[in-house]
mmCIF file of C-alpha atoms and ligand atoms in Angstrom:
data_model
loop_
_atom_site.group_PDB
_atom_site.id
_atom_site.type_symbol
_atom_site.label_atom_id
_atom_site.label_comp_id
_atom_site.label_asym_id
_atom_site.label_seq_id
_atom_site.Cartn_x
_atom_site.Cartn_y
_atom_site.Cartn_z
ATOM 1 C CA MET A 501 0.974 2.268 -11.680
ATOM 2 C CA ASP A 502 4.435 3.224 -12.858
ATOM 3 C CA GLU A 503 4.457 0.691 -15.651
ATOM 4 C CA TYR A 504 1.013 1.282 -17.113
ATOM 5 C CA GLU A 505 -0.108 4.776 -16.117
ATOM 6 C CA VAL A 506 1.531 6.648 -18.981
ATOM 7 C CA THR A 507 0.055 4.373 -21.636
ATOM 8 C CA ALA A 508 -3.395 4.198 -20.038
ATOM 9 C CA ARG A 509 -6.176 5.333 -22.338
ATOM 10 C CA PHE A 510 -8.724 5.731 -19.544
ATOM 11 C CA ASN A 511 -7.066 6.027 -16.181
ATOM 12 C CA ILE A 512 -9.604 4.664 -13.708
ATOM 13 C CA ALA A 513 -6.782 3.710 -11.351
ATOM 14 C CA GLU A 514 -6.078 7.321 -10.334
ATOM 15 C CA THR A 515 -6.431 8.030 -6.609
ATOM 16 C CA CYS A 516 -6.509 11.836 -6.837
ATOM 17 C CA ALA A 517 -9.843 13.587 -7.219
ATOM 18 C CA THR A 518 -9.438 14.870 -10.750
ATOM 19 C CA SER A 519 -6.645 17.407 -10.701
ATOM 20 C CA ILE A 520 -7.083 21.152 -11.008
ATOM 21 C CA SER A 521 -4.866 23.864 -12.482
ATOM 22 C CA ILE A 522 -3.302 27.107 -11.265
ATOM 23 C CA ASP A 523 -6.045 28.876 -13.245
ATOM 24 C CA ASP A 524 -8.729 26.997 -11.280
ATOM 25 C CA VAL A 525 -7.133 27.946 -7.961
ATOM 26 C CA CYS A 526 -6.874 31.606 -9.044
ATOM 27 C CA THR A 527 -10.499 31.696 -10.182
ATOM 28 C CA TRP A 528 -11.853 30.119 -6.994
ATOM 29 C CA ALA A 529 -9.619 32.224 -4.751
ATOM 30 C CA GLY A 530 -10.509 35.366 -6.723
ATOM 31 C CA VAL A 531 -6.868 36.323 -7.400
ATOM 32 C CA GLY A 532 -4.811 36.905 -10.535
ATOM 33 C CA PRO A 533 -1.988 34.503 -11.527
ATOM 34 C CA GLY A 534 0.539 37.128 -10.338
ATOM 35 C CA ALA A 535 -0.626 36.447 -6.767
ATOM 36 C CA ILE A 536 0.752 32.912 -6.909
ATOM 37 C CA PHE A 537 4.361 33.877 -7.182
ATOM 38 C CA PRO A 538 5.465 37.287 -8.479
ATOM 39 C CA PRO A 539 8.148 36.615 -11.133
ATOM 40 C CA SER A 540 10.396 39.245 -9.528
ATOM 41 C CA ARG A 541 10.403 37.520 -6.135
ATOM 42 C CA ARG A 542 13.753 35.958 -5.200
ATOM 43 C CA LEU A 543 13.723 32.184 -4.952
ATOM 44 C CA VAL A 544 15.044 31.552 -1.458
ATOM 45 C CA TYR A 545 14.438 28.443 0.648
ATOM 46 C CA GLY A 546 11.642 30.236 2.510
ATOM 47 C CA SER A 547 10.280 29.094 5.861
ATOM 48 C CA ILE A 548 11.881 25.803 6.732
ATOM 49 C CA ARG A 549 8.796 24.277 8.391
ATOM 50 C CA GLY A 550 6.397 25.693 5.804
ATOM 51 C CA SER A 551 5.114 29.253 5.621
ATOM 52 C CA ASP A 552 3.157 30.612 8.584
ATOM 53 C CA ALA A 553 0.359 31.520 6.181
ATOM 54 C CA LEU A 554 -0.032 27.941 4.948
ATOM 55 C CA ARG A 555 0.153 26.452 8.418
ATOM 56 C CA LYS A 556 -2.382 29.015 9.718
ATOM 57 C CA ASN A 557 -4.768 28.085 6.925
ATOM 58 C CA LEU A 558 -4.354 24.407 7.779
ATOM 59 C CA ALA A 559 -4.972 25.112 11.471
ATOM 60 C CA ALA A 560 -8.193 26.948 10.573
ATOM 61 C CA ILE A 561 -9.369 24.011 8.423
ATOM 62 C CA TYR A 562 -8.661 21.461 11.166
ATOM 63 C CA ASN A 563 -10.241 23.564 13.937
ATOM 64 C CA ASN A 564 -13.335 24.024 11.813
ATOM 65 C CA ASP A 565 -13.477 20.341 10.849
ATOM 66 C CA SER A 566 -13.044 19.317 14.466
ATOM 67 C CA ASN A 567 -16.065 21.396 15.490
ATOM 68 C CA ASN A 568 -18.036 20.364 12.452
ATOM 69 C CA ASN A 569 -19.774 17.338 13.829
ATOM 70 C CA ASN A 570 -22.399 17.262 16.534
ATOM 71 C CA SER A 571 -19.994 15.441 18.767
ATOM 72 C CA ALA A 572 -20.428 15.224 22.511
ATOM 73 C CA THR A 573 -16.657 14.972 22.853
ATOM 74 C CA PRO A 574 -15.117 18.359 23.529
ATOM 75 C CA VAL A 575 -12.330 19.590 21.314
ATOM 76 C CA SER A 576 -9.004 19.060 23.017
ATOM 77 C CA GLY A 577 -8.684 20.628 26.449
ATOM 78 C CA ARG A 578 -5.725 22.497 25.086
ATOM 79 C CA GLY A 579 -7.927 24.395 22.689
ATOM 80 C CA LEU A 580 -7.390 25.277 19.103
ATOM 81 C CA LEU A 581 -4.556 24.096 16.893
ATOM 82 C CA LYS A 582 -2.029 26.700 15.814
ATOM 83 C CA GLU A 583 0.554 26.883 13.059
ATOM 84 C CA ASN A 584 3.264 25.342 15.241
ATOM 85 C CA ASN A 585 1.259 22.103 15.399
ATOM 86 C CA PHE A 586 1.932 21.656 11.656
ATOM 87 C CA LEU A 587 4.992 20.732 9.666
ATOM 88 C CA ILE A 588 4.936 20.971 5.860
ATOM 89 C CA THR A 589 6.493 18.091 3.896
ATOM 90 C CA ASN A 590 6.989 16.776 0.365
ATOM 91 C CA GLY A 591 3.599 15.164 0.062
ATOM 92 C CA ALA A 592 2.064 12.815 2.595
ATOM 93 C CA ILE A 593 4.604 10.243 1.494
ATOM 94 C CA GLY A 594 7.346 12.450 3.005
ATOM 95 C CA ALA A 595 5.177 13.136 6.052
ATOM 96 C CA ASN A 596 4.553 9.436 6.691
ATOM 97 C CA PHE A 597 8.234 8.629 6.361
ATOM 98 C CA ALA A 598 9.241 11.354 8.820
ATOM 99 C CA VAL A 599 6.684 10.154 11.391
ATOM 100 C CA PHE A 600 7.975 6.584 11.294
ATOM 101 C CA TYR A 601 11.617 7.625 11.207
ATOM 102 C CA SER A 602 11.095 9.804 14.290
ATOM 103 C CA LEU A 603 9.030 7.499 16.431
ATOM 104 C CA ILE A 604 9.831 3.910 15.441
ATOM 105 C CA GLY A 605 13.007 1.862 15.762
ATOM 106 C CA LYS A 606 14.455 -1.601 16.048
ATOM 107 C CA GLY A 607 12.609 -3.881 18.447
ATOM 108 C CA ASP A 608 9.379 -1.851 18.406
ATOM 109 C CA HIS A 609 6.087 -3.486 17.546
ATOM 110 C CA VAL A 610 3.674 -1.692 15.219
ATOM 111 C CA ILE A 611 0.077 -2.644 14.478
ATOM 112 C CA CYS A 612 -1.178 -1.462 11.097
ATOM 113 C CA HIS A 613 -4.724 -1.340 9.725
ATOM 114 C CA HIS A 614 -5.030 -3.526 6.599
ATOM 115 C CA PRO A 615 -5.558 -3.364 3.631
ATOM 116 C CA THR A 616 -3.901 -0.010 3.150
ATOM 117 C CA TYR A 617 -1.192 1.990 1.415
ATOM 118 C CA GLN A 618 1.870 -0.235 1.551
ATOM 119 C CA GLN A 619 4.198 2.496 2.846
ATOM 120 C CA LEU A 620 2.331 2.419 6.158
ATOM 121 C CA TYR A 621 3.606 -1.033 7.077
ATOM 122 C CA SER A 622 6.736 -1.386 4.936
ATOM 123 C CA VAL A 623 8.554 1.665 6.322
ATOM 124 C CA PRO A 624 8.285 0.646 10.004
ATOM 125 C CA LYS A 625 9.427 -2.846 8.967
ATOM 126 C CA SER A 626 12.435 -1.350 7.166
ATOM 127 C CA LEU A 627 13.317 0.527 10.368
ATOM 128 C CA GLY A 628 13.609 -2.781 12.244
ATOM 129 C CA ALA A 629 10.162 -2.887 13.823
ATOM 130 C CA ARG A 630 7.987 -5.958 13.900
ATOM 131 C CA VAL A 631 4.743 -5.120 12.129
ATOM 132 C CA ASP A 632 1.486 -7.023 12.524
ATOM 133 C CA LEU A 633 -1.367 -6.288 10.176
ATOM 134 C CA TRP A 634 -4.743 -5.608 11.762
ATOM 135 C CA ARG A 635 -6.726 -7.243 9.016
ATOM 136 C CA THR A 636 -10.224 -6.379 7.903
ATOM 137 C CA SER A 637 -12.396 -8.155 5.347
ATOM 138 C CA ALA A 638 -15.241 -7.384 2.963
ATOM 139 C CA GLU A 639 -17.401 -10.015 4.737
ATOM 140 C CA ASP A 640 -17.275 -7.763 7.822
ATOM 141 C CA GLY A 641 -17.742 -4.574 5.781
ATOM 142 C CA TRP A 642 -14.017 -3.763 6.265
ATOM 143 C CA GLU A 643 -14.872 -3.007 9.909
ATOM 144 C CA LEU A 644 -12.062 -2.907 12.484
ATOM 145 C CA ASP A 645 -12.383 -5.533 15.218
ATOM 146 C CA LEU A 646 -11.480 -3.879 18.530
ATOM 147 C CA ASP A 647 -11.177 -7.179 20.426
ATOM 148 C CA GLN A 648 -8.641 -8.298 17.863
ATOM 149 C CA LEU A 649 -6.640 -5.112 18.471
ATOM 150 C CA LYS A 650 -6.601 -5.771 22.215
ATOM 151 C CA LYS A 651 -5.271 -9.286 21.571
ATOM 152 C CA MET A 652 -2.535 -8.003 19.254
ATOM 153 C CA ILE A 653 -0.996 -5.587 21.777
ATOM 154 C CA ARG A 654 2.284 -6.789 23.335
ATOM 155 C CA SER A 655 4.755 -5.237 25.748
ATOM 156 C CA GLU A 656 6.859 -3.888 22.824
ATOM 157 C CA THR A 657 3.881 -2.377 20.968
ATOM 158 C CA LYS A 658 4.559 1.268 20.285
ATOM 159 C CA MET A 659 2.142 2.414 17.613
ATOM 160 C CA VAL A 660 -1.215 1.727 15.980
ATOM 161 C CA VAL A 661 -1.413 2.923 12.373
ATOM 162 C CA LEU A 662 -4.744 3.773 10.764
ATOM 163 C CA ASN A 663 -5.789 5.087 7.382
ATOM 164 C CA ASN A 664 -9.027 7.094 7.410
ATOM 165 C CA PRO A 665 -10.697 7.276 4.886
ATOM 166 C CA GLN A 666 -9.109 4.073 3.756
ATOM 167 C CA ASN A 667 -7.320 3.298 0.518
ATOM 168 C CA PRO A 668 -8.268 0.959 -1.257
ATOM 169 C CA THR A 669 -11.714 0.195 0.226
ATOM 170 C CA GLY A 670 -13.228 3.666 0.688
ATOM 171 C CA LYS A 671 -14.113 2.613 4.234
ATOM 172 C CA VAL A 672 -14.683 5.234 6.932
ATOM 173 C CA ILE A 673 -13.536 4.564 10.488
ATOM 174 C CA THR A 674 -16.546 5.956 12.303
ATOM 175 C CA LYS A 675 -16.265 8.249 15.279
ATOM 176 C CA SER A 676 -17.134 5.678 17.951
ATOM 177 C CA VAL A 677 -14.669 3.101 16.564
ATOM 178 C CA PHE A 678 -11.992 5.777 16.263
ATOM 179 C CA GLU A 679 -12.626 6.831 19.852
ATOM 180 C CA SER A 680 -12.387 3.232 21.083
ATOM 181 C CA VAL A 681 -9.038 2.740 19.302
ATOM 182 C CA ILE A 682 -7.737 5.879 20.991
ATOM 183 C CA GLU A 683 -8.978 4.685 24.401
ATOM 184 C CA ILE A 684 -7.227 1.327 23.940
ATOM 185 C CA ALA A 685 -4.051 3.113 22.819
ATOM 186 C CA ARG A 686 -4.233 5.467 25.798
ATOM 187 C CA GLU A 687 -4.482 2.512 28.223
ATOM 188 C CA HIS A 688 -1.235 1.108 26.792
ATOM 189 C CA GLY A 689 0.557 4.415 26.088
ATOM 190 C CA LEU A 690 0.682 3.753 22.317
ATOM 191 C CA TYR A 691 1.082 6.268 19.529
ATOM 192 C CA VAL A 692 -1.910 6.521 17.217
ATOM 193 C CA PHE A 693 -0.763 7.513 13.758
ATOM 194 C CA VAL A 694 -3.486 8.228 11.222
ATOM 195 C CA ASP A 695 -2.852 8.775 7.524
ATOM 196 C CA GLU A 696 -5.690 11.145 6.611
ATOM 197 C CA VAL A 697 -4.729 12.035 3.037
ATOM 198 C CA TYR A 698 -8.266 11.398 1.738
ATOM 199 C CA ARG A 699 -9.789 13.665 4.364
ATOM 200 C CA PRO A 700 -12.195 15.526 4.139
ATOM 201 C CA LEU A 701 -13.573 13.734 1.091
ATOM 202 C CA PHE A 702 -16.524 12.148 2.936
ATOM 203 C CA HIS A 703 -19.246 11.758 0.348
ATOM 204 C CA GLY A 704 -21.321 9.003 1.959
ATOM 205 C CA ILE A 705 -21.547 10.425 5.489
ATOM 206 C CA LEU A 706 -22.486 13.979 6.470
ATOM 207 C CA PRO A 707 -20.686 16.089 9.064
ATOM 208 C CA SER A 708 -24.020 16.221 10.936
ATOM 209 C CA ASP A 709 -23.993 12.416 11.344
ATOM 210 C CA PRO A 710 -23.076 11.484 14.943
ATOM 211 C CA GLU A 711 -20.657 8.911 13.506
ATOM 212 C CA TYR A 712 -18.857 11.399 11.229
ATOM 213 C CA PRO A 713 -15.226 11.062 12.299
ATOM 214 C CA PRO A 714 -13.456 14.237 13.337
ATOM 215 C CA PRO A 715 -9.773 14.555 12.427
ATOM 216 C CA ALA A 716 -7.527 12.416 14.628
ATOM 217 C CA VAL A 717 -6.058 15.452 16.381
ATOM 218 C CA HIS A 718 -9.544 16.338 17.624
ATOM 219 C CA TRP A 719 -8.937 14.038 20.597
ATOM 220 C CA ASP A 720 -6.997 15.179 23.601
ATOM 221 C CA TYR A 721 -4.357 12.484 23.692
ATOM 222 C CA ASP A 722 -0.700 13.449 23.453
ATOM 223 C CA ARG A 723 0.351 10.511 21.329
ATOM 224 C CA ILE A 724 -1.809 11.188 18.284
ATOM 225 C CA VAL A 725 -0.139 12.277 15.059
ATOM 226 C CA SER A 726 -1.654 12.442 11.605
ATOM 227 C CA THR A 727 -0.699 13.331 8.052
ATOM 228 C CA GLY A 728 -2.523 15.056 5.226
ATOM 229 C CA SER A 729 -1.925 16.190 1.684
ATOM 230 C CA MET A 730 -2.896 18.500 -1.162
ATOM 231 C CA SER A 731 -2.867 15.534 -3.570
ATOM 232 C CA LYS A 732 -6.115 13.632 -3.144
ATOM 233 C CA ALA A 733 -9.036 15.549 -1.662
ATOM 234 C CA TYR A 734 -7.610 18.895 -2.818
ATOM 235 C CA SER A 735 -6.725 17.759 -6.375
ATOM 236 C CA LEU A 736 -3.237 19.287 -6.365
ATOM 237 C CA ALA A 737 -0.802 16.348 -6.526
ATOM 238 C CA GLY A 738 1.442 18.326 -8.870
ATOM 239 C CA ILE A 739 2.529 20.550 -6.022
ATOM 240 C CA ARG A 740 4.252 18.165 -3.675
ATOM 241 C CA VAL A 741 2.782 19.456 -0.445
ATOM 242 C CA GLY A 742 1.726 17.378 2.535
ATOM 243 C CA TRP A 743 1.870 17.868 6.299
ATOM 244 C CA ILE A 744 2.239 16.346 9.735
ATOM 245 C CA VAL A 745 -0.038 17.537 12.519
ATOM 246 C CA SER A 746 0.026 16.749 16.214
ATOM 247 C CA ARG A 747 -1.142 18.447 19.401
ATOM 248 C CA SER A 748 2.135 17.279 20.914
ATOM 249 C CA LEU A 749 4.877 19.771 20.112
ATOM 250 C CA GLU A 750 7.341 17.079 21.189
ATOM 251 C CA ILE A 751 6.175 14.905 18.295
ATOM 252 C CA VAL A 752 6.295 17.877 15.906
ATOM 253 C CA GLU A 753 9.879 18.613 17.035
ATOM 254 C CA ALA A 754 10.947 14.979 16.647
ATOM 255 C CA CYS A 755 9.491 14.930 13.123
ATOM 256 C CA ALA A 756 11.164 18.261 12.298
ATOM 257 C CA GLU A 757 14.522 16.749 13.256
ATOM 258 C CA ALA A 758 13.929 13.646 11.136
ATOM 259 C CA ARG A 759 12.760 15.773 8.243
ATOM 260 C CA ASP A 760 16.075 17.685 8.363
ATOM 261 C CA TYR A 761 17.767 14.609 6.885
ATOM 262 C CA THR A 762 15.679 14.510 3.721
ATOM 263 C CA MET A 763 14.468 18.020 3.025
ATOM 264 C CA ILE A 764 15.086 21.670 3.844
ATOM 265 C CA SER A 765 11.834 23.245 2.791
ATOM 266 C CA VAL A 766 9.200 22.584 0.155
ATOM 267 C CA SER A 767 9.366 24.597 -3.058
ATOM 268 C CA GLN A 768 8.280 28.170 -2.370
ATOM 269 C CA LEU A 769 6.059 28.104 -5.440
ATOM 270 C CA ASP A 770 4.310 25.018 -4.102
ATOM 271 C CA ASP A 771 3.952 26.503 -0.640
ATOM 272 C CA GLN A 772 2.453 29.694 -2.051
ATOM 273 C CA LEU A 773 -0.028 27.904 -4.301
ATOM 274 C CA ALA A 774 -1.038 25.615 -1.434
ATOM 275 C CA THR A 775 -1.528 28.664 0.815
ATOM 276 C CA ILE A 776 -3.935 30.221 -1.673
ATOM 277 C CA ALA A 777 -5.733 26.938 -2.331
ATOM 278 C CA MET A 778 -6.188 26.372 1.409
ATOM 279 C CA GLY A 779 -7.545 29.882 2.008
ATOM 280 C CA SER A 780 -11.107 29.844 3.306
ATOM 281 C CA ASP A 781 -12.856 30.581 -0.008
ATOM 282 C CA CYS A 782 -10.874 28.279 -2.201
ATOM 283 C CA ASN A 783 -10.519 25.144 -0.056
ATOM 284 C CA GLN A 784 -14.268 24.902 0.462
ATOM 285 C CA LYS A 785 -14.921 25.245 -3.253
ATOM 286 C CA ILE A 786 -12.451 22.472 -4.048
ATOM 287 C CA ILE A 787 -14.014 20.156 -1.473
ATOM 288 C CA GLU A 788 -17.579 20.940 -2.556
ATOM 289 C CA ARG A 789 -16.631 20.252 -6.185
ATOM 290 C CA ASN A 790 -14.918 16.977 -5.277
ATOM 291 C CA ILE A 791 -17.683 15.697 -2.991
ATOM 292 C CA LYS A 792 -20.252 16.332 -5.755
ATOM 293 C CA LEU A 793 -17.991 14.687 -8.319
ATOM 294 C CA ALA A 794 -17.414 11.668 -6.053
ATOM 295 C CA GLN A 795 -21.171 11.254 -5.446
ATOM 296 C CA LYS A 796 -22.001 11.522 -9.141
ATOM 297 C CA ASN A 797 -19.235 9.144 -10.215
ATOM 298 C CA LEU A 798 -19.897 6.625 -7.447
ATOM 299 C CA ALA A 799 -23.516 6.389 -8.665
ATOM 300 C CA ILE A 800 -22.174 5.555 -12.159
ATOM 301 C CA LEU A 801 -19.776 2.953 -10.743
ATOM 302 C CA ASP A 802 -22.527 1.519 -8.569
ATOM 303 C CA ASP A 803 -24.779 1.109 -11.643
ATOM 304 C CA PHE A 804 -21.957 -0.794 -13.301
ATOM 305 C CA VAL A 805 -21.588 -3.119 -10.294
ATOM 306 C CA GLN A 806 -25.390 -3.656 -10.039
ATOM 307 C CA ASN A 807 -25.539 -4.437 -13.785
ATOM 308 C CA HIS A 808 -22.913 -7.132 -13.310
ATOM 309 C CA VAL A 809 -24.302 -8.987 -10.317
ATOM 310 C CA GLY A 810 -22.906 -12.510 -10.522
ATOM 311 C CA LYS A 811 -19.620 -11.191 -11.906
ATOM 312 C CA CYS A 812 -18.596 -8.606 -9.338
ATOM 313 C CA GLU A 813 -19.418 -7.244 -5.883
ATOM 314 C CA TYR A 814 -18.121 -4.662 -3.412
ATOM 315 C CA VAL A 815 -18.740 -2.883 -0.157
ATOM 316 C CA LYS A 816 -19.801 0.534 -1.409
ATOM 317 C CA SER A 817 -17.257 3.263 -0.628
ATOM 318 C CA ARG A 818 -18.322 6.099 1.676
ATOM 319 C CA ALA A 819 -15.300 8.349 1.339
ATOM 320 C CA GLY A 820 -12.059 8.947 -0.517
ATOM 321 C CA THR A 821 -11.568 8.135 -4.181
ATOM 322 C CA THR A 822 -11.216 4.370 -4.450
ATOM 323 C CA ALA A 823 -13.420 1.271 -4.534
ATOM 324 C CA PHE A 824 -12.222 -2.286 -4.000
ATOM 325 C CA ILE A 825 -14.263 -4.577 -6.244
ATOM 326 C CA ARG A 826 -14.139 -8.378 -6.382
ATOM 327 C CA PHE A 827 -14.571 -10.002 -9.812
ATOM 328 C CA PHE A 828 -15.456 -13.687 -10.061
ATOM 329 C CA ARG A 829 -16.740 -16.287 -12.524
ATOM 330 C CA ASP A 830 -18.911 -19.265 -11.518
ATOM 331 C CA GLY A 831 -18.301 -18.120 -7.935
ATOM 332 C CA LYS A 832 -14.504 -18.333 -8.281
ATOM 333 C CA PRO A 833 -12.220 -15.261 -8.229
ATOM 334 C CA VAL A 834 -10.591 -14.272 -11.505
ATOM 335 C CA ASP A 835 -6.837 -13.762 -11.771
ATOM 336 C CA ASP A 836 -6.562 -10.061 -10.872
ATOM 337 C CA VAL A 837 -3.318 -9.429 -12.813
ATOM 338 C CA ALA A 838 -4.587 -11.154 -15.975
ATOM 339 C CA PHE A 839 -7.856 -9.225 -15.603
ATOM 340 C CA CYS A 840 -6.127 -5.833 -15.340
ATOM 341 C CA LYS A 841 -3.678 -6.543 -18.177
ATOM 342 C CA ALA A 842 -6.460 -7.663 -20.500
ATOM 343 C CA ALA A 843 -8.705 -4.714 -19.548
ATOM 344 C CA HIS A 844 -5.772 -2.343 -20.117
ATOM 345 C CA ALA A 845 -5.554 -3.586 -23.707
ATOM 346 C CA TYR A 846 -9.186 -2.429 -24.120
ATOM 347 C CA GLY A 847 -8.329 0.971 -22.598
ATOM 348 C CA ALA A 848 -9.416 0.526 -18.957
ATOM 349 C CA PHE A 849 -6.521 0.940 -16.539
ATOM 350 C CA MET A 850 -7.096 -0.448 -13.008
ATOM 351 C CA VAL A 851 -4.916 -1.843 -10.227
ATOM 352 C CA PRO A 852 -4.859 -5.605 -9.431
ATOM 353 C CA GLY A 853 -5.898 -5.920 -5.788
ATOM 354 C CA ASN A 854 -4.340 -9.223 -4.747
ATOM 355 C CA HIS A 855 -1.046 -8.333 -6.394
ATOM 356 C CA CYS A 856 -0.837 -4.872 -4.815
ATOM 357 C CA PHE A 857 -2.633 -5.115 -1.483
ATOM 358 C CA ALA A 858 -2.814 -8.696 -0.175
ATOM 359 C CA ASP A 859 0.376 -9.108 1.890
ATOM 360 C CA GLY A 860 -0.816 -12.477 3.127
ATOM 361 C CA ALA A 861 -4.552 -11.736 2.899
ATOM 362 C CA ASP A 862 -6.750 -13.347 0.273
ATOM 363 C CA PHE A 863 -7.742 -10.595 -2.144
ATOM 364 C CA ARG A 864 -7.974 -12.890 -5.160
ATOM 365 C CA GLY A 865 -10.216 -11.360 -7.812
ATOM 366 C CA TYR A 866 -9.987 -7.850 -6.331
ATOM 367 C CA VAL A 867 -9.413 -4.772 -8.455
ATOM 368 C CA ARG A 868 -9.018 -1.203 -7.208
ATOM 369 C CA ILE A 869 -10.822 1.445 -9.198
ATOM 370 C CA GLY A 870 -10.238 5.179 -8.721
ATOM 371 C CA TYR A 871 -13.608 6.682 -9.595
ATOM 372 C CA VAL A 872 -13.151 10.385 -8.789
ATOM 373 C CA CYS A 873 -11.532 11.088 -12.135
ATOM 374 C CA ALA A 874 -13.368 13.260 -14.681
ATOM 375 C CA THR A 875 -16.843 11.764 -15.218
ATOM 376 C CA GLU A 876 -16.202 11.326 -18.960
ATOM 377 C CA GLU A 877 -13.028 9.373 -18.205
ATOM 378 C CA LEU A 878 -14.851 7.090 -15.774
ATOM 379 C CA GLU A 879 -17.650 6.519 -18.280
ATOM 380 C CA ALA A 880 -15.196 5.776 -21.094
ATOM 381 C CA GLY A 881 -13.161 3.494 -18.804
ATOM 382 C CA LEU A 882 -16.249 1.556 -17.706
ATOM 383 C CA LYS A 883 -17.380 1.263 -21.333
ATOM 384 C CA ALA A 884 -13.975 -0.208 -22.241
ATOM 385 C CA LEU A 885 -14.297 -2.542 -19.246
ATOM 386 C CA GLU A 886 -17.774 -3.581 -20.402
ATOM 387 C CA ASP A 887 -16.431 -4.284 -23.881
ATOM 388 C CA PHE A 888 -13.650 -6.406 -22.420
ATOM 389 C CA ILE A 889 -16.099 -8.302 -20.180
ATOM 390 C CA GLN A 890 -18.404 -9.037 -23.138
ATOM 391 C CA LYS A 891 -15.581 -10.384 -25.264
ATOM 392 C CA GLU A 892 -13.021 -11.962 -22.951
ATOM 393 C CA TYR A 893 -14.420 -12.544 -19.468
ATOM 394 C CA GLU A 894 -15.336 -16.173 -20.084
ATOM 395 C CA SER A 895 -11.810 -17.064 -21.185
ATOM 396 C CA LEU A 896 -10.017 -15.172 -18.417
ATOM 397 C CA PRO A 897 -7.879 -17.367 -16.124
ATOM 398 C CA LEU A 898 -9.231 -17.911 -12.613
ATOM 399 C CA ALA A 899 -7.050 -17.213 -9.583
ATOM 400 C CA VAL A 900 -5.179 -20.214 -8.247
HETATM 401 C C1 PLP B 1006 -3.054 6.433 1.929
HETATM 402 C C2 PLP B 1006 -2.045 7.254 1.200
HETATM 403 N N1 PLP B 1006 -1.124 7.947 1.899
HETATM 404 C C3 PLP B 1006 -0.202 8.708 1.299
HETATM 405 C C4 PLP B 1006 -0.146 8.808 -0.086
HETATM 406 C C5 PLP B 1006 0.903 9.704 -0.707
HETATM 407 O O1 PLP B 1006 0.313 10.878 -1.177
HETATM 408 P P1 PLP B 1006 1.119 12.215 -1.533
HETATM 409 O O2 PLP B 1006 2.563 11.988 -1.271
HETATM 410 O O3 PLP B 1006 0.826 12.513 -2.960
HETATM 411 O O4 PLP B 1006 0.557 13.274 -0.627
HETATM 412 C C6 PLP B 1006 -1.056 8.077 -0.867
HETATM 413 C C7 PLP B 1006 -0.984 8.110 -2.344
HETATM 414 O O5 PLP B 1006 -1.569 7.300 -3.049
HETATM 415 C C8 PLP B 1006 -2.038 7.307 -0.209
HETATM 416 O O6 PLP B 1006 -2.979 6.626 -0.895
#
């Protein structure tokens, strides 16, 4: 991403739902730009854990989301989440790091959902843990195999890491599967850590669906912790705001201590903008806009895939912003890096899937596309991709 993003003509690798501006936030929240941060206000560190106002807004969103589905499972016995269940961080990347740094150490065993964002298995490894990847495959619809999880648990296992919705596949861990993972974890006293940065961008499953997954902290189990972010579903990656949430104040305290080593507070400007964006009027407008955009763009991407049967295939995404598509020729996978480099020269920037996500799995031929960019950008990117396929696909090297 680093190497090619700045020179990309059509960035269809982007994982953020197309970004919005301060003006957009002000319009949707019904406030003037002065409300974001009065120029006369002194620039102090502010609240160390994140402003009460931001954390209250987050608590309201989670409580509402938790009650959203027609679930038979009651919301946690301990009732509603409050601001002290949240800790604000520099993006979800900072949140994820703090969770691992607080809870994982040398000799621990961690089981991590795969494929996923590399940080989720590389950081625990760097802290001295043994990490085993809980692999999923397109043949099984990227479904988690619960029997496999049971077999992977050892006496040193400390944590199961999930990513829901999942990057890069757009897979949703459904409510019943989620619940089963938590039950297995509870039996063995394991932490369940869920990276939920793409939440609540569910565009292929409705909250009224019995399998719509509530947020991880919906369940009443002390060892659940999850992370979220303004970057993806809320289109505000430019403010570096993420969070950690847990019903366990012990976990929140442990993460607060770990976080003390890398940050004091987030920028007060960022905190204030996030607070306004996460207010009840604005956050719903952002999500409605992004769900509509995702549905519209996924239909365009799906047309592309259907028009190229015999060259590519995928398990259609149901949530988040990414699709993991396998390209092949005469039934054999193409070289994903050569494919992406050549397509980039035509203007279509995508991420090579085997190169970036395999870690021992066979993702030859896979390419990750971020389709919740502006519709015009997706259309232009797919047109460039089409052009490249017409002219160069037959001479592209196959994967070895
Ligand atoms: C699964 C996942 N987690 C965390 C992050 C980090 O997001 P941020 O730090 O912008 O909140 C990303 C970014 O791509 C991601 O895909």
